[in-house]
Amino acid sequence: MEVLLEGEGELLAWHDPDEMRRWVAENKSKELVDKRMELREAVKKFVSDGCYIAFGGFGHVRVSMAVIYEIIRQRKRGLVMAGKTAVHDVDILVAAGCVEKVEVAYSFGHELRGLSPASRRAVEQGRVKVASEWSNAAFQWRFLAAAMGLPFIPTRVMLGTDTLRKSSAKVVRDPYTGKPICLVPACYPDVAVIHVHRCDIYGNCQIDGISVEDFELARAAKRLIVTTEEIIDHERVRREPYRTIIPYFLVDAVVEVPWGAHPCNMPYMYYFDEEHIAEWLRLSRTEEGVREYLDKYVYGVDSFEEYLELVGGVRKLEYLKRLEQLREELKIPGR
């Protein structure tokens, strides 16, 4: 095919699909094995310095904050992040010095809450590099290409935009019509982390509500850590096979972490902790504030359970549960 235009962004997390198929065949077992691990063990085993990491969920929804805090606590460095609608996750990891590069679709903002002071400082000061830019759709289709075992996906998105110029996509002449078409390269993260509503000990996962890119991401990643609100009996999974979004053979670690998305939202279970997010945004305006937050909520506790007690314990968590169930009115910080 005739290449008409090439993006100037850095090509990351791309592999020859046939090589990836061989890697999966040699490294991912189809046996039903108990994959339960402690949070500390899963992060130590599967998240290495310099790896390419992607988090499931969307924005402030269904994000595995328990793993993010543990990554910071273990002082991982040089991470490359997939910033596909990554907000609180990428912001706090960048602020903690864990991230070296980000591929950006939607990052460095907290949606209606405003921009990310800590991430902005890091990018402006050159401590974190924006390796490439994408649209949300293009990034999700990169995971889709990897999940399908394809080197790329053809699409019309990004054509005629500066986003394409900042990406690592290519524009080629379509052999059927002779018109330009955009090819977005597959993305194979070294490790993905996805928080789910429930799964069994083998890793068969159920997600309530929209799954966003997690269906594709789970199938694209080389390694997959699943954190779950609860572990359910395998027989329940067998009775409801249609609810399994992520099958066991994709999963490398299962970590049971109730409230594991806090301070983010877990659909149908608990609402955003707006008070805590506002505290982070206030403190992260300065490097001193970032250190204060991390010392208090990450380095100053030994576990995610201790963190939950620190942010308000059962009383706060039950309040967030009632908010999600529309049984309580939201108390807006600062009002």
Coordinates of C-alpha atoms in Angstrom, one line a residue:
M1 CA 0.0 0.0 0.0
E2 CA 1.1 3.5 -0.7
V3 CA 1.9 5.5 2.4
L4 CA 0.6 9.0 2.1
L5 CA 1.3 10.4 5.6
E6 CA 3.0 9.2 8.8
G7 CA 2.4 10.5 12.3
E8 CA 5.4 11.8 14.2
G9 CA 4.4 10.2 17.5
E10 CA 6.4 7.4 19.1
L11 CA 5.3 3.9 18.2
L12 CA 4.9 2.1 21.6
A13 CA 3.5 -1.3 22.7
W14 CA 3.4 -2.7 19.1
H15 CA 4.4 -6.2 18.4
D16 CA 4.3 -8.5 15.4
P17 CA 0.9 -10.3 15.9
D18 CA 2.4 -13.7 15.1
E19 CA 5.1 -13.2 17.7
M20 CA 2.4 -12.3 20.2
R21 CA 0.4 -15.4 19.4
R22 CA 3.4 -17.5 20.1
W23 CA 4.1 -15.6 23.4
V24 CA 0.5 -16.2 24.5
A25 CA 0.6 -19.9 23.7
E26 CA 3.8 -20.3 25.7
N27 CA 3.0 -18.1 28.7
K28 CA -0.8 -18.1 29.2
S29 CA -2.2 -21.4 30.6
K30 CA -5.8 -22.6 29.9
E31 CA -5.9 -24.6 33.1
L32 CA -8.3 -23.7 35.9
V33 CA -5.9 -22.5 38.5
D34 CA -6.6 -20.5 41.7
K35 CA -5.1 -17.1 40.9
R36 CA -5.9 -15.3 44.1
M37 CA -3.0 -13.0 45.3
E38 CA -2.5 -10.3 47.8
L39 CA -2.3 -6.8 46.3
R40 CA 1.3 -6.3 47.2
E41 CA 2.3 -9.6 45.6
A42 CA 0.4 -9.0 42.3
V43 CA 2.0 -5.6 41.8
K44 CA 5.5 -6.8 42.7
K45 CA 5.2 -9.8 40.3
F46 CA 3.6 -8.2 37.3
V47 CA 4.4 -4.4 37.3
S48 CA 8.0 -3.8 36.5
D49 CA 10.0 -0.6 36.1
G50 CA 9.7 0.7 32.6
C51 CA 6.7 -1.4 31.6
Y52 CA 3.8 -0.2 29.4
I53 CA 0.6 -0.2 31.6
A54 CA -3.0 0.4 30.9
F55 CA -5.9 0.7 33.4
G56 CA -9.5 -0.3 32.7
G57 CA -12.6 1.7 33.5
F58 CA -13.3 5.2 32.2
G59 CA -12.4 8.5 33.7
H60 CA -13.3 8.4 37.4
V61 CA -15.4 5.2 36.9
R62 CA -14.3 1.7 37.9
V63 CA -10.6 2.5 38.2
S64 CA -8.4 0.1 40.3
M65 CA -7.1 2.8 42.7
A66 CA -6.0 0.0 45.1
V67 CA -3.4 -1.1 42.6
I68 CA -2.4 2.5 41.8
Y69 CA -1.7 3.3 45.4
E70 CA 0.3 0.0 45.7
I71 CA 2.4 0.9 42.6
I72 CA 3.3 4.2 44.2
R73 CA 4.0 2.5 47.6
Q74 CA 6.4 0.1 45.8
R75 CA 8.0 3.2 44.1
K76 CA 7.8 1.8 40.6
R77 CA 9.6 4.0 38.0
G78 CA 9.7 4.7 34.3
L79 CA 6.2 3.5 33.5
V80 CA 4.7 4.2 30.1
M81 CA 0.9 4.7 30.4
A82 CA -2.0 4.4 28.0
G83 CA -3.9 7.6 28.6
K84 CA -7.2 6.5 27.1
T85 CA -9.6 8.6 29.2
A86 CA -7.2 8.3 32.1
V87 CA -7.7 11.0 34.7
H88 CA -7.2 10.4 38.4
D89 CA -5.1 7.3 37.7
V90 CA -2.6 8.9 35.5
D91 CA -2.6 12.1 37.5
I92 CA -1.6 10.6 40.8
L93 CA 0.9 8.2 39.2
V94 CA 2.6 11.1 37.4
A95 CA 2.6 13.2 40.5
A96 CA 4.3 10.4 42.4
G97 CA 7.1 10.2 39.9
C98 CA 6.1 6.7 38.6
V99 CA 5.5 7.7 35.0
E100 CA 8.0 8.6 32.2
K101 CA 5.8 8.7 29.1
V102 CA 2.1 8.9 28.3
E103 CA 0.2 8.1 25.1
V104 CA -2.7 10.6 25.4
A105 CA -6.3 10.4 24.2
Y106 CA -7.9 12.1 27.2
S107 CA -5.5 12.7 30.1
F108 CA -4.3 15.5 32.5
G109 CA -7.9 16.6 33.4
H110 CA -10.5 15.7 36.0
E111 CA -13.5 16.2 33.8
L112 CA -15.9 18.8 35.2
R113 CA -13.6 19.2 38.2
G114 CA -10.9 21.0 36.2
L115 CA -7.4 20.3 34.9
S116 CA -4.7 18.4 36.7
P117 CA -2.1 20.7 38.3
A118 CA 0.4 18.0 39.1
S119 CA 0.4 16.4 35.6
R120 CA 0.6 19.8 33.9
R121 CA 3.7 20.7 35.9
A122 CA 5.3 17.4 35.1
V123 CA 4.7 17.8 31.3
E124 CA 5.7 21.5 31.2
Q125 CA 8.9 20.8 33.2
G126 CA 9.9 17.8 30.9
R127 CA 9.6 15.2 33.7
V128 CA 6.9 13.4 31.7
K129 CA 6.8 13.1 27.9
V130 CA 3.7 13.0 25.8
A131 CA 4.8 10.2 23.4
S132 CA 1.8 10.4 21.1
E133 CA -1.7 11.6 20.8
W134 CA -4.9 9.8 19.8
S135 CA -8.7 10.1 19.8
N136 CA -10.5 8.0 22.3
A137 CA -12.0 5.9 19.4
A138 CA -8.5 5.4 17.8
F139 CA -7.0 4.2 21.1
Q140 CA -9.8 1.7 21.8
W141 CA -9.4 0.4 18.3
R142 CA -5.7 -0.1 18.9
F143 CA -6.7 -2.5 21.7
L144 CA -9.2 -4.1 19.3
A145 CA -6.5 -4.7 16.7
A146 CA -4.3 -6.4 19.3
A147 CA -7.3 -8.5 20.5
M148 CA -8.0 -9.6 17.0
G149 CA -4.3 -10.5 16.3
L150 CA -4.0 -7.7 13.6
P151 CA -1.1 -5.3 13.1
F152 CA -3.5 -2.4 12.6
I153 CA -7.1 -1.3 12.2
P154 CA -8.3 0.8 9.2
T155 CA -10.5 3.8 10.2
R156 CA -11.5 7.3 9.1
V157 CA -11.0 8.8 12.5
M158 CA -8.3 11.5 12.9
L159 CA -8.0 12.1 9.1
G160 CA -7.3 15.8 8.5
T161 CA -6.5 16.5 12.2
D162 CA -3.4 17.5 14.1
T163 CA -4.1 14.6 16.4
L164 CA -3.1 12.3 13.5
R165 CA 0.1 14.2 13.0
K166 CA 1.0 13.7 16.7
S167 CA 0.1 10.0 16.6
S168 CA 2.0 7.0 15.2
A169 CA -0.7 6.2 12.8
K170 CA -0.2 6.1 9.0
V171 CA -2.4 7.3 6.2
V172 CA -2.4 5.0 3.1
R173 CA -4.2 4.8 -0.2
D174 CA -7.1 2.5 0.2
P175 CA -6.5 -0.3 -2.4
Y176 CA -10.3 -0.5 -3.1
T177 CA -11.3 3.1 -3.5
G178 CA -8.0 4.8 -4.0
K179 CA -9.0 7.3 -1.2
P180 CA -6.9 8.0 2.0
I181 CA -7.6 5.7 5.0
C182 CA -6.0 5.9 8.4
L183 CA -4.3 2.8 9.9
V184 CA -4.0 2.8 13.7
P185 CA -1.4 0.3 15.1
A186 CA -2.2 -2.4 17.5
C187 CA -1.4 -1.8 21.2
Y188 CA -0.2 -4.7 23.4
P189 CA 0.3 -3.4 27.0
D190 CA 2.8 -5.3 29.1
V191 CA 0.2 -5.3 31.8
A192 CA -3.4 -4.2 32.2
V193 CA -5.2 -3.6 35.5
I194 CA -9.0 -3.9 35.5
H195 CA -11.4 -3.5 38.5
V196 CA -14.6 -5.6 38.2
H197 CA -17.7 -6.1 40.3
R198 CA -17.1 -9.8 40.8
C199 CA -15.1 -12.8 39.6
D200 CA -14.3 -16.3 40.7
I201 CA -10.9 -17.6 41.9
Y202 CA -9.9 -18.5 38.4
G203 CA -10.5 -15.0 37.0
N204 CA -13.9 -15.2 35.2
C205 CA -15.0 -11.6 35.5
Q206 CA -18.4 -10.0 35.5
I207 CA -18.9 -6.2 35.0
D208 CA -22.1 -4.4 35.7
G209 CA -22.9 -1.6 33.3
I210 CA -20.8 -0.3 30.4
S211 CA -17.5 -2.2 30.0
V212 CA -15.9 0.6 27.8
E213 CA -12.7 -0.8 26.3
D214 CA -12.1 -3.5 28.9
F215 CA -13.3 -6.4 26.7
E216 CA -10.6 -5.4 24.1
L217 CA -8.0 -4.4 26.7
A218 CA -8.2 -7.7 28.5
R219 CA -7.5 -9.5 25.3
A220 CA -4.7 -7.2 24.2
A221 CA -2.6 -7.1 27.3
K222 CA 0.3 -9.6 27.9
R223 CA -0.5 -9.7 31.6
L224 CA -3.7 -8.9 33.4
I225 CA -4.3 -8.1 37.1
V226 CA -7.9 -8.1 38.1
T227 CA -9.1 -6.5 41.3
T228 CA -12.6 -7.3 42.3
E229 CA -15.2 -6.1 44.8
E230 CA -16.0 -9.7 45.7
I231 CA -15.0 -13.3 44.8
I232 CA -18.0 -15.5 43.9
D233 CA -18.4 -19.2 43.6
H234 CA -17.4 -20.8 40.3
E235 CA -20.8 -22.5 40.0
R236 CA -22.4 -19.0 39.8
V237 CA -20.2 -18.2 36.9
R238 CA -21.2 -21.4 35.1
R239 CA -24.9 -20.7 35.7
E240 CA -24.5 -17.2 34.1
P241 CA -22.0 -17.7 31.3
Y242 CA -23.4 -14.7 29.4
R243 CA -22.2 -12.3 32.2
T244 CA -18.5 -13.3 31.8
I245 CA -16.9 -10.3 30.1
I246 CA -13.3 -11.4 30.8
P247 CA -12.6 -15.2 30.8
Y248 CA -10.2 -16.8 33.2
F249 CA -7.5 -17.7 30.6
L250 CA -6.7 -14.0 30.1
V251 CA -6.2 -13.3 33.8
D252 CA -2.9 -13.6 35.7
A253 CA -3.9 -12.4 39.2
V254 CA -7.1 -12.0 41.1
V255 CA -7.1 -9.6 44.0
E256 CA -10.2 -9.2 46.2
V257 CA -10.4 -5.5 47.2
P258 CA -13.8 -4.3 48.4
W259 CA -14.2 -0.5 47.6
G260 CA -11.1 -0.9 45.4
A261 CA -12.1 2.0 43.1
H262 CA -12.3 4.6 45.8
P263 CA -12.3 7.6 45.5
C264 CA -13.7 6.8 42.0
N265 CA -17.2 5.5 41.2
M266 CA -18.2 1.9 41.1
P267 CA -21.4 1.7 39.1
Y268 CA -24.4 0.5 41.2
M269 CA -22.2 0.1 44.3
Y270 CA -20.7 3.5 45.4
Y271 CA -20.4 7.0 44.2
F272 CA -17.4 9.3 43.6
D273 CA -15.9 10.6 46.9
E274 CA -16.0 14.2 45.7
E275 CA -14.6 15.4 49.0
H276 CA -11.5 13.3 48.7
I277 CA -11.0 14.2 45.0
A278 CA -11.3 17.9 45.9
E279 CA -8.7 17.4 48.6
W280 CA -6.3 15.9 46.0
L281 CA -6.9 18.7 43.5
R282 CA -6.3 21.3 46.2
L283 CA -3.1 19.7 47.5
S284 CA -1.7 18.8 44.1
R285 CA -1.4 22.5 43.2
T286 CA 2.0 22.4 44.7
E287 CA 4.8 19.8 45.0
E288 CA 4.6 20.2 48.8
G289 CA 0.9 19.4 48.7
V290 CA 1.6 16.3 46.6
R291 CA 4.1 15.1 49.2
E292 CA 1.6 15.8 52.0
Y293 CA -1.1 13.8 50.2
L294 CA 1.2 10.8 49.4
D295 CA 2.7 10.8 52.9
K296 CA -0.7 10.7 54.5
Y297 CA -2.7 8.4 52.2
V298 CA -0.2 6.2 50.5
Y299 CA 3.2 5.9 52.3
G300 CA 1.6 6.5 55.7
V301 CA -0.6 3.4 55.5
D302 CA 0.4 -0.3 55.1
S303 CA -2.7 -1.4 53.2
F304 CA -5.7 -0.3 51.2
E305 CA -7.9 -1.2 54.2
E306 CA -6.0 1.3 56.4
Y307 CA -6.4 3.9 53.7
L308 CA -10.2 3.4 53.7
E309 CA -10.3 3.9 57.4
L310 CA -8.3 7.1 57.0
V311 CA -10.7 8.6 54.5
G312 CA -13.7 8.1 56.7
G313 CA -14.2 4.4 57.3
V314 CA -17.5 2.6 57.3
R315 CA -19.5 5.9 57.8
K316 CA -18.0 7.5 54.6
L317 CA -18.3 4.3 52.5
E318 CA -22.0 3.8 53.5
Y319 CA -22.7 7.4 52.6
L320 CA -21.1 6.8 49.1
K321 CA -23.2 3.7 48.8
R322 CA -26.4 5.6 49.5
L323 CA -25.4 8.3 47.0
E324 CA -25.0 5.8 44.3
Q325 CA -28.4 4.3 45.1
L326 CA -30.0 7.8 45.0
R327 CA -30.9 7.5 48.7
E328 CA -28.9 10.6 49.8
E329 CA -28.2 14.1 48.5
L330 CA -24.6 14.9 47.5
K331 CA -22.7 17.3 49.7
I332 CA -20.7 19.4 47.3
P333 CA -17.2 20.4 48.5
G334 CA -16.9 24.1 49.2
R335 CA -20.6 24.8 49.3

